[in-house]
Amino acid sequence: MKRTSTLHRFAFLAALCFATGAVARADEGMWLFNRAPKKQIQSKYGFDLTDTWLEHVQKSAVRISTGGSGSLVSSNGLVMTNHHVGSDMLEKLSTKENDFIAAGFYAQSADQEIKCPDIEMHVLWTIEDVTDKVLAGVKPGMSSADANGAKRQARSQLEEEAKAKTGLHCETVELYQGGRYHLYSYKRYTDVRLVMAPEKGIAFFGGDPDNFEFPRFDLDMCFFRIYDGGKPLRPEHYLKWSRNGTTENDLVFVAGHPGRTERLFTTEHLEYLRDFSYPLSMRSIWRREVQLATFMGRSEENRRIAEGDYFGIQNTRKARTGIYAGLMDPAIMGAKLEAEKKLRAAVDANPEWKKQWGDGWDMVAQAKKTQKEFAVRFAALGGSSMALGGQLFGKAVTLARLADEKEKPNGERLREFRSSNMESLELQLFSPAPIYPDLEVENLTAGLQNLVELLGGNDATVVQILDGKSPRARAEELVHGTKLLDVAERKSVAAGGKKAIQESKDPMIRLASALDAESRKLRKRFEDEVDGPEKLGYAKIAAANFAVNGEDQYPDATFTLRLSYGTVKSYEENGKKVAPYTNFAGLYERADERDNKYPFELPPRWAKSKDVINLNTPYNFVSTCDIIGGNSGSPVVDKSGEVVGLIFDGNIQSLVLDIAYDDKQARAVSVDSRAIIESLRKVYGCGALADEIVGAPGR
Amino acid sequence: MKRTSTLHRFAFLAALCFATGAVARADEGMWLFNRAPKKQIQSKYGFDLTDTWLEHVQKSAVRISTGGSGSLVSSNGLVMTNHHVGSDMLEKLSTKENDFIAAGFYAQSADQEIKCPDIEMHVLWTIEDVTDKVLAGVKPGMSSADANGAKRQARSQLEEEAKAKTGLHCETVELYQGGRYHLYSYKRYTDVRLVMAPEKGIAFFGGDPDNFEFPRFDLDMCFFRIYDGGKPLRPEHYLKWSRNGTTENDLVFVAGHPGRTERLFTTEHLEYLRDFSYPLSMRSIWRREVQLATFMGRSEENRRIAEGDYFGIQNTRKARTGIYAGLMDPAIMGAKLEAEKKLRAAVDANPEWKKQWGDGWDMVAQAKKTQKEFAVRFAALGGSSMALGGQLFGKAVTLARLADEKEKPNGERLREFRSSNMESLELQLFSPAPIYPDLEVENLTAGLQNLVELLGGNDATVVQILDGKSPRARAEELVHGTKLLDVAERKSVAAGGKKAIQESKDPMIRLASALDAESRKLRKRFEDEVDGPEKLGYAKIAAANFAVNGEDQYPDATFTLRLSYGTVKSYEENGKKVAPYTNFAGLYERADERDNKYPFELPPRWAKSKDVINLNTPYNFVSTCDIIGGNSGSPVVDKSGEVVGLIFDGNIQSLVLDIAYDDKQARAVSVDSRAIIESLRKVYGCGALADEIVGAPGR
């Protein structure tokens, strides 16, 4: 059992470093590329992080719309990411007869590469600080609702203007919980083709039991190719491949897109998570995991079509369980409180600071208090596709809202309908990716049951939604009655605007329309009474933090490009040293030890390759780099900017990184670059692909 | 997917028969043996249910303390039950090296039969209506707390007196939610030995996916032998084995111990379940299922030691999911409300009735309203072993309370410490059955996390319990620090009385003692303010129901002996007829269809037996008998009282039977008596056992 032992816990606390009220030390930090930790790296490792280096790595990094990271690794637009990042596409491209998840895939030539239905890849091109412009419209004495409106208006306008000027995909990013706003401009690619994926059996060897564990033996990799104008992209920047890989204690860097952390949260905000928000969300997660497992058990085809959802929910569950455990640890929460007290004391000691920022913490606390009053209802009905479950209902909601939002000026629209996001929205809305009615019924049933559970069976909206039927009967009626399975129908409804929505007899659209008013009301209340004041509070805390601890701090993760650094490093667990590398020999041993039974069953290709593969090849390794969910697929590069690994996980002790960094035991887990090449050549017969990666023409 | 389709739902509603306010029809009813449905069976089937027949079946039926039913099936004390009822013992008798769950077991001779550590088998001997005696102490104007106390006092005294007089194990049973009290006297046996069990792979073939489904292919059987004075019991009554079994439409009976139904619950009580109690309990169930699966995935030994808990939680989850779905169905709830309105109208129309009973429903509603105020806290800390999880903590609570309760007069003790229950309590408390520290840590961690989740991390009791540590660290400290793993230590603490508890430094006992005061307070509040008034309310409703609809009604299930009846009968599903019998040929087909993969993998012995077994042997069959959880292991007998089957499940449509009976699609599922004999002889080489069952000497 690899778990946080008592021993570990105290060691962890001793090393604990809180961003709130303390300067980052050790290898902490998910740094902004325009505020890179040059000083720290120079002083700790004597390495000079140049602007050229930063630009090269930044422009080689890729953000993937399925929720992960990747990198350009050849002059022909080859993108490396994780199997579990690419698996959403693998599923969408698979059929009952041709299951790429189970069997893997390799395009022997360019014409065999398969176009993905609805993926986007973004390469970050420029960053501009637009804090002043976003906040320009926020006047003293303004209600937080009005302040929120002014900020939204300014952000949409900045994005639209930047897009018009550069042609790039532009997003304003809210950093430090609202303390800063940066404008990120991306090159955006949607012609992405599948090149190579191993079998899930090796990519996710060990399955849920080994997920977030180390030692580990996963070939969690996948290759796509970006096309531009119908031809492979010739990128300005791409990462070269290291010839030698790493050895223990080498300095390495991770460039990727960490999704979300909660390190700057106030204690009361964390308590809200622990005592209110997590109990609510964990319930839904546990329910989904159990329901999907039951659904999948019924037939092989059910298993195939739900496997991706299932992996997603298991992964989320395991990650959140780790964070939740951290929130439940009185010592960790106590240390957070101490750090907060220290910062507040420093603020209170300066009358000017106290006046400007002293009430930031209380504003956040008040926002969470308000949120509690309607958070359950908001969770049920207030989200961007509500929480009813199933893709079809989500599409109905989008269609119903699109008709309304399109008629509004850009700055007044709901954020996801802003003009700069319209292409992405339509890519999803009109995706030809398969939707399985059986799974839709299952998911919508689960969603409707969840609704009864959250709001009670006598709730007027619940009564209206169920329309006198049981959740399952109602889900069957809706899924079998709608025409939204058909992409042409979705396009036609979208083209028809408000009138098409109003006149539609499609039961899914009728339901989405009927719920729209309440849903919008809940969302408005959330934005005006919770999100708005909370952001204002956090802006004050951020300002106070900068004033007290200096500007050299990184913001919480926001699924935008960050740079982490650290070393390849062993750690201790239950009194024993855990070596930083595994190798292929260990893979075969682990399969033996678990009787080669699912999820420790080697794919046939691997069982056969034992004699031809170099068993001493380093396979997975750990480093102290500061990562979190969203970093999956990030390249690990060495000082020369060459690929030495591929991030795919953190160990179980790293899960608490969500709320606080630790380098005592917490480790990022990567596939070693050498294992990637060795397996491409020896196991998969992908010599051409390996050649492209290590010796691409033009190097 | 076998599910309640829309079609089914309306058919179901049309056939719906509510015990509340309506006379039972169709084959409805879990009847008391002293109020058997003679008239109904005579009128519907022309069969004369004699007192001799009833006595014979009653005294052949066995209640099993692991939560199921069984029956005596030979003159040598042989008891037949389900594998999943006996599996608790199979686990306790298994070791890492000798896993009876996986491999099965057969004692070739008497000396190979293995004594079980802590099982009790009860045979119901006499029933006496003691309603007047229990209620004698309840005076008009008494507070419900005092009324409760008077009833508890009377019940303990009646039990003690009856035991002194007859030497039997005596229990007063609360029927009709408190409308009647009967005194049940049992022959009690604790020397029970394992005779035969098949492999879990065939007993639970199809696992969770096929659980509660039909067609079905499970050999869910297990044989024990009762010993009395060191020798096999020579019972006065035992069931003979049918030579021919059944054919479709045959009348059959089930004598067993249904655990709990909620058919007489008021609408507001059901709404409380739907909107409050189920969301709370399902969350814990989902969490447990996910956590145990994770724990089991870590190693083969983890899997083995947690498998029983895991099956239990999966089974509970699937059953409750079915009930919960019924509660969420507006049509079912609406029909319940209509029936209730009708009964209330009849009561209100009679001024005397109205005065006596008219407020019964409101009393129940008020009790549920009060319960809501502290139900979460009560769920966390108020139960008889609180909800902290793990066997060791439960034993610590029992020890701490035992010391206090033993000093009180019998009538004033907590119910489970009454003198008539002391033997059973000590059997469990001092059981030598293995307790696995790793699983204890896991379960206690889950319990402690659940506590934080329910009460919040800042709750004073939570802070006290965690003692500054994370749930896992605290669980490790408690489990590794206690000596209660040792039976001798438990006995010594129990013998030491109050002084031993007060002076104990055992961390588990210290914690149990520290929580005792709050736990007792919560329990007292529950008994005085919820359970008491609720029972008084239900007693009124029961009286009203008897007055309006006559005495010919059965009470909700109470894990006491009941008689159900019905016929072997096919049903329709999704427009297709489902045949009432499966056979062995179907078993092999199902295994093929699912690639012989877990949980559809045939044990080697079965894979080999395909050519020798008669593939046309009826295997599992369905009947309209009214059963519920607790009926598992019940014998199915024909008109001559001979065994034709062994109840082990209900189909998915039967799950809603918890709140209302249906015979349109809901079916009880049994192993056919012919399959039992065929497999004993042809697959297991248990000829002697088969001979004992079908041709026992003295028949």
mmCIF file with all atom_site columns, N, CA and C in Angstrom, chain A residues 5-23:
data_model
loop_
_atom_site.group_PDB
_atom_site.id
_atom_site.type_symbol
_atom_site.label_atom_id
_atom_site.label_alt_id
_atom_site.label_comp_id
_atom_site.label_asym_id
_atom_site.label_entity_id
_atom_site.label_seq_id
_atom_site.pdbx_PDB_ins_code
_atom_site.Cartn_x
_atom_site.Cartn_y
_atom_site.Cartn_z
_atom_site.occupancy
_atom_site.B_iso_or_equiv
_atom_site.pdbx_formal_charge
_atom_site.auth_seq_id
_atom_site.auth_comp_id
_atom_site.auth_asym_id
_atom_site.auth_atom_id
_atom_site.pdbx_PDB_model_num
ATOM 1  N N  . SER A 1 5  ? 1.977  7.826  4.895  1.00 0.00 ? 5  SER A N  1
ATOM 2  C CA . SER A 1 5  ? 2.088  7.264  6.241  1.00 0.00 ? 5  SER A CA 1
ATOM 3  C C  . SER A 1 5  ? 2.198  8.399  7.242  1.00 0.00 ? 5  SER A C  1
ATOM 4  N N  . THR A 1 6  ? 2.086  8.053  8.518  1.00 0.00 ? 6  THR A N  1
ATOM 5  C CA . THR A 1 6  ? 2.219  9.051  9.571  1.00 0.00 ? 6  THR A CA 1
ATOM 6  C C  . THR A 1 6  ? 3.585  9.724  9.457  1.00 0.00 ? 6  THR A C  1
ATOM 7  N N  . LEU A 1 7  ? 4.592  8.880  9.277  1.00 0.00 ? 7  LEU A N  1
ATOM 8  C CA . LEU A 1 7  ? 5.951  9.381  9.118  1.00 0.00 ? 7  LEU A CA 1
ATOM 9  C C  . LEU A 1 7  ? 6.011  10.443 8.030  1.00 0.00 ? 7  LEU A C  1
ATOM 10 N N  . HIS A 1 8  ? 5.449  10.066 6.888  1.00 0.00 ? 8  HIS A N  1
ATOM 11 C CA . HIS A 1 8  ? 5.477  10.989 5.778  1.00 0.00 ? 8  HIS A CA 1
ATOM 12 C C  . HIS A 1 8  ? 4.814  12.302 6.125  1.00 0.00 ? 8  HIS A C  1
ATOM 13 N N  . ARG A 1 9  ? 3.673  12.176 6.793  1.00 0.00 ? 9  ARG A N  1
ATOM 14 C CA . ARG A 1 9  ? 2.870  13.360 7.025  1.00 0.00 ? 9  ARG A CA 1
ATOM 15 C C  . ARG A 1 9  ? 3.655  14.454 7.748  1.00 0.00 ? 9  ARG A C  1
ATOM 16 N N  . PHE A 1 10 ? 4.420  14.052 8.774  1.00 0.00 ? 10 PHE A N  1
ATOM 17 C CA . PHE A 1 10 ? 5.121  15.069 9.516  1.00 0.00 ? 10 PHE A CA 1
ATOM 18 C C  . PHE A 1 10 ? 6.311  15.623 8.744  1.00 0.00 ? 10 PHE A C  1
ATOM 19 N N  . ALA A 1 11 ? 6.974  14.725 8.051  1.00 0.00 ? 11 ALA A N  1
ATOM 20 C CA . ALA A 1 11 ? 8.052  15.180 7.179  1.00 0.00 ? 11 ALA A CA 1
ATOM 21 C C  . ALA A 1 11 ? 7.486  16.205 6.197  1.00 0.00 ? 11 ALA A C  1
ATOM 22 N N  . PHE A 1 12 ? 6.330  15.871 5.677  1.00 0.00 ? 12 PHE A N  1
ATOM 23 C CA . PHE A 1 12 ? 5.666  16.740 4.722  1.00 0.00 ? 12 PHE A CA 1
ATOM 24 C C  . PHE A 1 12 ? 5.389  18.102 5.335  1.00 0.00 ? 12 PHE A C  1
ATOM 25 N N  . LEU A 1 13 ? 4.862  18.078 6.554  1.00 0.00 ? 13 LEU A N  1
ATOM 26 C CA . LEU A 1 13 ? 4.511  19.345 7.188  1.00 0.00 ? 13 LEU A CA 1
ATOM 27 C C  . LEU A 1 13 ? 5.744  20.205 7.416  1.00 0.00 ? 13 LEU A C  1
ATOM 28 N N  . ALA A 1 14 ? 6.832  19.531 7.771  1.00 0.00 ? 14 ALA A N  1
ATOM 29 C CA . ALA A 1 14 ? 8.065  20.274 8.023  1.00 0.00 ? 14 ALA A CA 1
ATOM 30 C C  . ALA A 1 14 ? 8.529  20.978 6.746  1.00 0.00 ? 14 ALA A C  1
ATOM 31 N N  . ALA A 1 15 ? 8.288  20.319 5.629  1.00 0.00 ? 15 ALA A N  1
ATOM 32 C CA . ALA A 1 15 ? 8.757  20.864 4.362  1.00 0.00 ? 15 ALA A CA 1
ATOM 33 C C  . ALA A 1 15 ? 7.717  21.757 3.694  1.00 0.00 ? 15 ALA A C  1
ATOM 34 N N  . LEU A 1 16 ? 6.553  21.794 4.310  1.00 0.00 ? 16 LEU A N  1
ATOM 35 C CA . LEU A 1 16 ? 5.424  22.463 3.676  1.00 0.00 ? 16 LEU A CA 1
ATOM 36 C C  . LEU A 1 16 ? 5.728  23.926 3.359  1.00 0.00 ? 16 LEU A C  1
ATOM 37 N N  . CYS A 1 17 ? 5.356  24.300 2.179  1.00 0.00 ? 17 CYS A N  1
ATOM 38 C CA . CYS A 1 17 ? 5.625  25.668 1.772  1.00 0.00 ? 17 CYS A CA 1
ATOM 39 C C  . CYS A 1 17 ? 4.359  26.250 1.167  1.00 0.00 ? 17 CYS A C  1
ATOM 40 N N  . PHE A 1 18 ? 3.806  27.222 1.799  1.00 0.00 ? 18 PHE A N  1
ATOM 41 C CA . PHE A 1 18 ? 2.543  27.754 1.303  1.00 0.00 ? 18 PHE A CA 1
ATOM 42 C C  . PHE A 1 18 ? 2.738  29.004 0.489  1.00 0.00 ? 18 PHE A C  1
ATOM 43 N N  . ALA A 1 19 ? 2.148  28.998 -0.658 1.00 0.00 ? 19 ALA A N  1
ATOM 44 C CA . ALA A 1 19 ? 2.211  30.190 -1.493 1.00 0.00 ? 19 ALA A CA 1
ATOM 45 C C  . ALA A 1 19 ? 1.545  31.355 -0.766 1.00 0.00 ? 19 ALA A C  1
ATOM 46 N N  . THR A 1 20 ? 0.471  31.055 -0.023 1.00 0.00 ? 20 THR A N  1
ATOM 47 C CA . THR A 1 20 ? -0.188 32.113 0.720  1.00 0.00 ? 20 THR A CA 1
ATOM 48 C C  . THR A 1 20 ? 0.709  32.565 1.854  1.00 0.00 ? 20 THR A C  1
ATOM 49 N N  . GLY A 1 21 ? 1.311  33.701 1.667  1.00 0.00 ? 21 GLY A N  1
ATOM 50 C CA . GLY A 1 21 ? 2.050  34.279 2.780  1.00 0.00 ? 21 GLY A CA 1
ATOM 51 C C  . GLY A 1 21 ? 3.464  33.764 2.921  1.00 0.00 ? 21 GLY A C  1
ATOM 52 N N  . ALA A 1 22 ? 4.003  33.126 1.924  1.00 0.00 ? 22 ALA A N  1
ATOM 53 C CA . ALA A 1 22 ? 5.380  32.657 2.029  1.00 0.00 ? 22 ALA A CA 1
ATOM 54 C C  . ALA A 1 22 ? 5.975  32.627 0.635  1.00 0.00 ? 22 ALA A C  1
ATOM 55 N N  . VAL A 1 23 ? 7.253  32.885 0.555  1.00 0.00 ? 23 VAL A N  1
ATOM 56 C CA . VAL A 1 23 ? 7.918  32.826 -0.742 1.00 0.00 ? 23 VAL A CA 1
ATOM 57 C C  . VAL A 1 23 ? 8.162  31.359 -1.095 1.00 0.00 ? 23 VAL A C  1
#
